[in-house]
Amino acid sequence: KSKEAEIKRINKELANIRSKFKGDKALDGYSKKKYVCKLLFIFLLGHDIDFGHMEAVNLLSSNRYTEKQIGYLFISVLVNSNSELIRLINNAIKNDLASRNPTFMGLALHCIANVGSREMAEAFAGEIPKILVAGDTMDSAKQSAALCLLRLYRTSPHLVPTGDWASRVVHLLNDQHLGVVTAATSLITTLAQKNPEEFKTSVSLAVSRLSRIVTSASTDLQDYTYYFVPAPWLSVKLLRLLQCYPPPGEEIRPAVRGRLTECLETILNKAQEPPKSKKVQHSNAKNAVLFEAISLIIHHDSEPNLLVRACNQLGQFLQHRETNLRYLALESMCALASSEFSHEAVKTHIETVIAALKTERDVSVRQRAVDLLYAMCDRSNAQQIVAEMLSYLETADYSIREEIVLKVAILAEKYAVDYTWYVDTILNLIRIAGDYVSEEVWYRVIQIVINRDDVQGYAAKTVFESLQAPACHENLVKVGGYILGEFGNLIAGDPRSSPLVQFNLLHSKFHLCSVPTRALLLSTYIKFVNLFPEVKPTIQDVLRSDSQLRNADAELQQRAVEYLRLSTVASTDILATVLEEMPPFPERESSILAKLKKKKGPGTVMGLEEGKRERGPDINGGPEPAPASATSTPSPSADLLGLGAVPPAPAGPPPSSGGLLVDVFSDSPSAVAPLAPGSEDNFARQGPCLPPTPDPGPVSIPCSEQNLGPPVQCKVTLPWFVCKNNGVLFENQLLQIGLKSEFRQNLGRMFIFYGNKTSTQFLNFTPTLICSDDLQTHLSLQTKPVDPTVDGGAQVQQVVNIECVSDFTEAPVLNIQFRYGGTFQNVSVKLPITLNKFFQPTEMASQDFFQRWKQLSSPQQEVQNIFKAKHPMDTEITKAKIIGFGSALLEEVDPNPANFVGAGIIHTRTTQIGCLLRLEPNLQAQMYRLTLRTSKETVSQRLCALLSEQF
């Protein structure tokens, strides 16, 4: 029938049901159920229902199962949390929960879980745990209660407090009914992820239950045996629960650890047994338990025998006819490759993985093969793996080409013994997949060439030869233009690569390139003027041409004009100074590696592999330039002459007319280095060398308005406050801003004092806290407005309440606007709210510290930094800074008494993150090595960055 006929029929039925509900004759329970069921069906067909809700609620009070069932079903589907009937519904649910009838209790619990609203959580979060742990509750009701509580905890965790029932729910793992155990395991796993300490007793019970399942025969658990595999779903859940905790300690619970090892060995042994059924359901259940057991072995990373056995078992799956098994095997082996115990075992399967890369039909399996090759790579096989990846790249799917390019670039740099091989590899990479070579890759090769004198001549010769090809990718032109502009003189002695030949070769590509590349080539030409005076007239003719001086693109036109003028009026000495060779880049994390991590996302197998192992010397390559646009107009602060380094100002007290805030703080700074007028504006973005973009850029004179800075000011930077809570944040001739703050767990309170140092009122005084969109999700700030008028010589106070929701890296900005003497004033400073403020110190014995240290050994959990000491290496000052940072200073823990060891917990609203730190000073070299291990990668990185700045 037609849509119109359906609507007509439904409208007729709705009218009939409405008349029945409104009729004088009372409907019996069966009729109510029938009509409510019809309304539910009509709603599921896609039509709006605006009546019948009260009748459905009335069905809840029926004593018949079928009527009550339809009532709950209708409510679960049609009633929202804002309904006026929610109170009546809650009363009916409470009656059913109190009835102790397991059928009615099950219906009520299912309804609560299906709706799962905040109102439901508020009404029943206290009742359901009582049902769950009560001794007289039927097994079916316990199952429903556990799953219902799990649903409410996932939707409204803050409304489900873990109380006395938490310890009792753990003992459900010993329940005789496996359905109750399965539901309870799901609940405990979720709760343990948030509060591991409260549920750590579940480890021994989970191991005990798992042991009984694994060692039982399929006939022992008939009701829960699935195709000859005893309780596979429960086994998987128990194994996942155990992954919430480190391996049981041998000295504390040796029996538990031994029993768990036996369980895992038994699971691996069963995988070798011939299948008891040829049906796919049997192999799926059996392999589900096996892969979860391997995940637990990888998570513990403490049993070499199990890790190698797991690797061998996965190796058998690499050639299995089932595609899903091959995929899972490759994925799990990526994680195994990051373990020092199993890395060599993984490497034995390299030929199989390479064959999979070439022959697999499924692109997702091929991608996992690329991941595994990347993870198993070390110095012994780097050249083979890079060659295979380059070979595959020519025919690789477009969706994974960029990722393969990044991995080849990282491996070539990381394991390059001969840097000529590295240069050849990257140029070959650009030739094969130039469109997928990101800026980070060619920035990196330029950076390494600049930082290594031994490869500069070879690089210049190689790019010159590569540019002679009839068709070159634009990225190759960029690399060639930059390297020849810096080091073309190293090959100019050969007549085949004379200066004029180099220039003509580059200029032949000029008109085929985009604007950014043309801009870079113009910068190369002016470099040639300095390197090769004999080609100066030729280059000036090019710069003088109408196509350059009247170019439609303002950037190219400006460069042509400025470069032409520079080459005309500047003396040889000035040219040599302005266009001198690029200095080495400063040390920085490889941006290629950062890009790959961002592309793969946190928590992936790539994150596991990075930084965990290095089977040879440190990573090759030099420092990393920050990417920037080659087309950007150089700013006045670009510091092309290398004059940007500001000499340190002598330390002294900040200029102050009144010392308004000194009496407020007990540990305010005694001396703060002031900046010269306008110096902060002039040099905020300057560095010791050229901008990191491979682009010499034109010379520009700083604008005069940059020197029109504010009055002399003292602005304390964020690192000063990392280990202190009180002090003067900002001071100039008008205003002084002081801070006094206190923090406890994930909460904090900051008092901000604004002092008017003049005798004139501040009008329209408006301080505003500014957080980025990303920061707002991690940090909650609450404050009240202050009086808009601040009298001369007066001080006003503002209180900021702080809550750390989750870990963060940015800092909020405090913006103050006011009028002084008719002039609008605007001040912005960063508030020193950093992640370490939510540190709570934790005392640990030496044995506990190093046991926990070993457990936090996966690569994403450790960050290490080696750096020069910026301040005198005084032991007492170092201890004070570590304590001020928030961690407990653990005495007599490290075998080396000169080292400093600390421990603490970062508290956020959502989780608690344990942190261990170790600071190793080298007085002779005046250097430190700082190692941080936490359970979260971003926290390790942020804390390491903050603490490194203190020494």
Tab-separated table of N, CA, C and O in Angstrom, residues 392-448:
chain	number	residue	atom	x	y	z
A	392	TYR	N	57.501	-1.057	-1.503
A	392	TYR	CA	56.044	-1.166	-1.396
A	392	TYR	C	55.365	0.173	-1.641
A	392	TYR	O	54.237	0.231	-2.144
A	393	LEU	N	56.041	1.258	-1.306
A	393	LEU	CA	55.446	2.588	-1.415
A	393	LEU	C	54.995	2.903	-2.838
A	393	LEU	O	54.022	3.630	-3.055
A	394	GLU	N	55.702	2.348	-3.837
A	394	GLU	CA	55.357	2.648	-5.234
A	394	GLU	C	53.981	2.125	-5.601
A	394	GLU	O	53.319	2.667	-6.492
A	395	THR	N	53.517	1.065	-4.931
A	395	THR	CA	52.201	0.495	-5.253
A	395	THR	C	51.244	0.553	-4.066
A	395	THR	O	50.172	-0.039	-4.105
A	396	ALA	N	51.613	1.257	-3.005
A	396	ALA	CA	50.803	1.268	-1.780
A	396	ALA	C	49.492	2.005	-1.995
A	396	ALA	O	49.371	2.865	-2.883
A	397	ASP	N	48.513	1.660	-1.177
A	397	ASP	CA	47.228	2.357	-1.231
A	397	ASP	C	47.430	3.814	-0.835
A	397	ASP	O	48.221	4.148	0.047
A	398	TYR	N	46.664	4.683	-1.482
A	398	TYR	CA	46.820	6.111	-1.226
A	398	TYR	C	46.503	6.457	0.230
A	398	TYR	O	47.032	7.411	0.780
A	399	SER	N	45.637	5.669	0.872
A	399	SER	CA	45.211	5.995	2.239
A	399	SER	C	46.330	5.847	3.255
A	399	SER	O	46.273	6.433	4.341
A	400	ILE	N	47.368	5.054	2.956
A	400	ILE	CA	48.423	4.830	3.945
A	400	ILE	C	49.774	5.343	3.461
A	400	ILE	O	50.779	5.156	4.141
A	401	ARG	N	49.826	6.006	2.314
A	401	ARG	CA	51.124	6.447	1.793
A	401	ARG	C	51.791	7.478	2.699
A	401	ARG	O	52.994	7.420	2.939
A	402	GLU	N	51.008	8.434	3.189
A	402	GLU	CA	51.615	9.483	4.020
A	402	GLU	C	52.232	8.877	5.278
A	402	GLU	O	53.324	9.273	5.700
A	403	GLU	N	51.535	7.902	5.869
A	403	GLU	CA	52.056	7.275	7.080
A	403	GLU	C	53.334	6.499	6.787
A	403	GLU	O	54.287	6.532	7.577
A	404	ILE	N	53.387	5.802	5.641
A	404	ILE	CA	54.594	5.064	5.286
A	404	ILE	C	55.756	6.033	5.071
A	404	ILE	O	56.890	5.777	5.505
A	405	VAL	N	55.478	7.159	4.437
A	405	VAL	CA	56.521	8.171	4.210
A	405	VAL	C	57.107	8.633	5.537
A	405	VAL	O	58.326	8.740	5.710
A	406	LEU	N	56.234	8.921	6.507
A	406	LEU	CA	56.708	9.375	7.814
A	406	LEU	C	57.574	8.314	8.491
A	406	LEU	O	58.617	8.612	9.073
A	407	LYS	N	57.137	7.065	8.396
A	407	LYS	CA	57.875	5.990	9.058
A	407	LYS	C	59.227	5.751	8.396
A	407	LYS	O	60.233	5.527	9.081
A	408	VAL	N	59.262	5.796	7.072
A	408	VAL	CA	60.539	5.638	6.380
A	408	VAL	C	61.486	6.765	6.773
A	408	VAL	O	62.675	6.540	7.039
A	409	ALA	N	60.975	7.979	6.835
A	409	ALA	CA	61.825	9.121	7.199
A	409	ALA	C	62.366	8.973	8.616
A	409	ALA	O	63.543	9.263	8.880
A	410	ILE	N	61.518	8.516	9.535
A	410	ILE	CA	61.962	8.348	10.932
A	410	ILE	C	63.008	7.245	11.036
A	410	ILE	O	64.050	7.415	11.681
A	411	LEU	N	62.749	6.099	10.400
A	411	LEU	CA	63.692	4.980	10.494
A	411	LEU	C	65.021	5.326	9.831
A	411	LEU	O	66.090	4.973	10.344
A	412	ALA	N	64.963	6.016	8.692
A	412	ALA	CA	66.201	6.374	7.998
A	412	ALA	C	67.061	7.286	8.857
A	412	ALA	O	68.292	7.163	8.892
A	413	GLU	N	66.416	8.189	9.578
A	413	GLU	CA	67.170	9.085	10.455
A	413	GLU	C	67.642	8.369	11.717
A	413	GLU	O	68.779	8.516	12.151
A	414	LYS	N	66.751	7.581	12.294
A	414	LYS	CA	67.034	6.975	13.600
A	414	LYS	C	68.160	5.954	13.533
A	414	LYS	O	68.967	5.850	14.465
A	415	TYR	N	68.234	5.207	12.441
A	415	TYR	CA	69.200	4.112	12.364
A	415	TYR	C	70.250	4.325	11.274
A	415	TYR	O	70.854	3.368	10.802
A	416	ALA	N	70.442	5.583	10.887
A	416	ALA	CA	71.440	5.859	9.852
A	416	ALA	C	72.835	5.767	10.450
A	416	ALA	O	73.179	6.518	11.365
A	417	VAL	N	73.611	4.822	9.946
A	417	VAL	CA	75.022	4.739	10.332
A	417	VAL	C	75.838	5.627	9.394
A	417	VAL	O	76.754	6.341	9.800
A	418	ASP	N	75.458	5.599	8.138
A	418	ASP	CA	76.110	6.422	7.116
A	418	ASP	C	75.077	7.453	6.638
A	418	ASP	O	74.040	7.091	6.081
A	419	TYR	N	75.375	8.720	6.828
A	419	TYR	CA	74.380	9.737	6.495
A	419	TYR	C	74.218	9.941	4.989
A	419	TYR	O	73.250	10.546	4.551
A	420	THR	N	75.151	9.440	4.209
A	420	THR	CA	74.917	9.470	2.761
A	420	THR	C	73.732	8.564	2.420
A	420	THR	O	72.943	8.877	1.518
A	421	TRP	N	73.629	7.444	3.132
A	421	TRP	CA	72.458	6.561	2.927
A	421	TRP	C	71.170	7.282	3.310
A	421	TRP	O	70.150	7.152	2.637
A	422	TYR	N	71.224	8.038	4.381
A	422	TYR	CA	70.035	8.796	4.806
A	422	TYR	C	69.610	9.795	3.734
A	422	TYR	O	68.427	9.883	3.376
A	423	VAL	N	70.563	10.549	3.195
A	423	VAL	CA	70.226	11.538	2.166
A	423	VAL	C	69.650	10.849	0.940
A	423	VAL	O	68.642	11.278	0.370
A	424	ASP	N	70.297	9.748	0.520
A	424	ASP	CA	69.782	9.004	-0.648
A	424	ASP	C	68.367	8.502	-0.396
A	424	ASP	O	67.505	8.546	-1.284
A	425	THR	N	68.121	8.013	0.807
A	425	THR	CA	66.795	7.471	1.131
A	425	THR	C	65.724	8.553	1.058
A	425	THR	O	64.653	8.348	0.476
A	426	ILE	N	65.987	9.705	1.637
A	426	ILE	CA	64.976	10.770	1.645
A	426	ILE	C	64.730	11.289	0.238
A	426	ILE	O	63.572	11.544	-0.152
A	427	LEU	N	65.793	11.455	-0.555
A	427	LEU	CA	65.592	11.922	-1.942
A	427	LEU	C	64.820	10.880	-2.751
A	427	LEU	O	63.974	11.228	-3.588
A	428	ASN	N	65.107	9.614	-2.505
A	428	ASN	CA	64.353	8.553	-3.168
A	428	ASN	C	62.887	8.587	-2.724
A	428	ASN	O	61.968	8.355	-3.512
A	429	LEU	N	62.679	8.884	-1.459
A	429	LEU	CA	61.324	9.010	-0.920
A	429	LEU	C	60.562	10.126	-1.628
A	429	LEU	O	59.387	9.971	-1.997
A	430	ILE	N	61.205	11.252	-1.809
A	430	ILE	CA	60.557	12.375	-2.507
A	430	ILE	C	60.269	12.000	-3.958
A	430	ILE	O	59.214	12.355	-4.508
A	431	ARG	N	61.186	11.259	-4.581
A	431	ARG	CA	60.965	10.865	-5.980
A	431	ARG	C	59.769	9.927	-6.115
A	431	ARG	O	58.956	10.077	-7.026
A	432	ILE	N	59.653	8.969	-5.188
A	432	ILE	CA	58.584	7.964	-5.298
A	432	ILE	C	57.236	8.537	-4.894
A	432	ILE	O	56.212	8.280	-5.539
A	433	ALA	N	57.205	9.285	-3.794
A	433	ALA	CA	55.914	9.732	-3.237
A	433	ALA	C	56.002	11.194	-2.821
A	433	ALA	O	55.692	11.548	-1.683
A	434	GLY	N	56.427	12.032	-3.742
A	434	GLY	CA	56.627	13.438	-3.410
A	434	GLY	C	55.385	14.133	-2.893
A	434	GLY	O	55.455	14.991	-2.012
A	435	ASP	N	54.213	13.753	-3.423
A	435	ASP	CA	52.971	14.408	-2.992
A	435	ASP	C	52.642	14.115	-1.538
A	435	ASP	O	51.842	14.839	-0.930
A	436	TYR	N	53.211	13.062	-0.982
A	436	TYR	CA	52.890	12.652	0.391
A	436	TYR	C	54.009	13.005	1.374
A	436	TYR	O	53.927	12.646	2.538
A	437	VAL	N	55.038	13.659	0.864
A	437	VAL	CA	56.137	14.094	1.737
A	437	VAL	C	55.753	15.436	2.343
A	437	VAL	O	55.689	16.444	1.647
A	438	SER	N	55.463	15.440	3.620
A	438	SER	CA	55.014	16.662	4.283
A	438	SER	C	56.189	17.599	4.523
A	438	SER	O	57.355	17.226	4.366
A	439	GLU	N	55.861	18.812	4.919
A	439	GLU	CA	56.909	19.801	5.191
A	439	GLU	C	57.868	19.308	6.262
A	439	GLU	O	59.064	19.565	6.200
A	440	GLU	N	57.332	18.585	7.275
A	440	GLU	CA	58.181	18.123	8.361
A	440	GLU	C	59.326	17.246	7.854
A	440	GLU	O	60.429	17.273	8.409
A	441	VAL	N	59.067	16.464	6.797
A	441	VAL	CA	60.094	15.540	6.306
A	441	VAL	C	61.226	16.309	5.640
A	441	VAL	O	62.416	16.085	5.933
A	442	TRP	N	60.900	17.226	4.743
A	442	TRP	CA	62.009	17.919	4.067
A	442	TRP	C	62.633	18.982	4.969
A	442	TRP	O	63.811	19.327	4.807
A	443	TYR	N	61.900	19.508	5.936
A	443	TYR	CA	62.549	20.345	6.960
A	443	TYR	C	63.633	19.534	7.673
A	443	TYR	O	64.725	20.027	7.950
A	444	ARG	N	63.285	18.290	7.992
A	444	ARG	CA	64.172	17.469	8.814
A	444	ARG	C	65.462	17.124	8.078
A	444	ARG	O	66.553	17.138	8.658
A	445	VAL	N	65.360	16.814	6.790
A	445	VAL	CA	66.574	16.452	6.053
A	445	VAL	C	67.481	17.672	5.928
A	445	VAL	O	68.708	17.569	6.053
A	446	ILE	N	66.891	18.846	5.737
A	446	ILE	CA	67.700	20.066	5.670
A	446	ILE	C	68.378	20.321	7.012
A	446	ILE	O	69.558	20.675	7.096
A	447	GLN	N	67.621	20.126	8.049
A	447	GLN	CA	68.150	20.347	9.391
A	447	GLN	C	69.351	19.445	9.674
A	447	GLN	O	70.373	19.894	10.197
A	448	ILE	N	69.242	18.173	9.303
A	448	ILE	CA	70.327	17.231	9.572
A	448	ILE	C	71.541	17.556	8.719
A	448	ILE	O	72.684	17.495	9.181
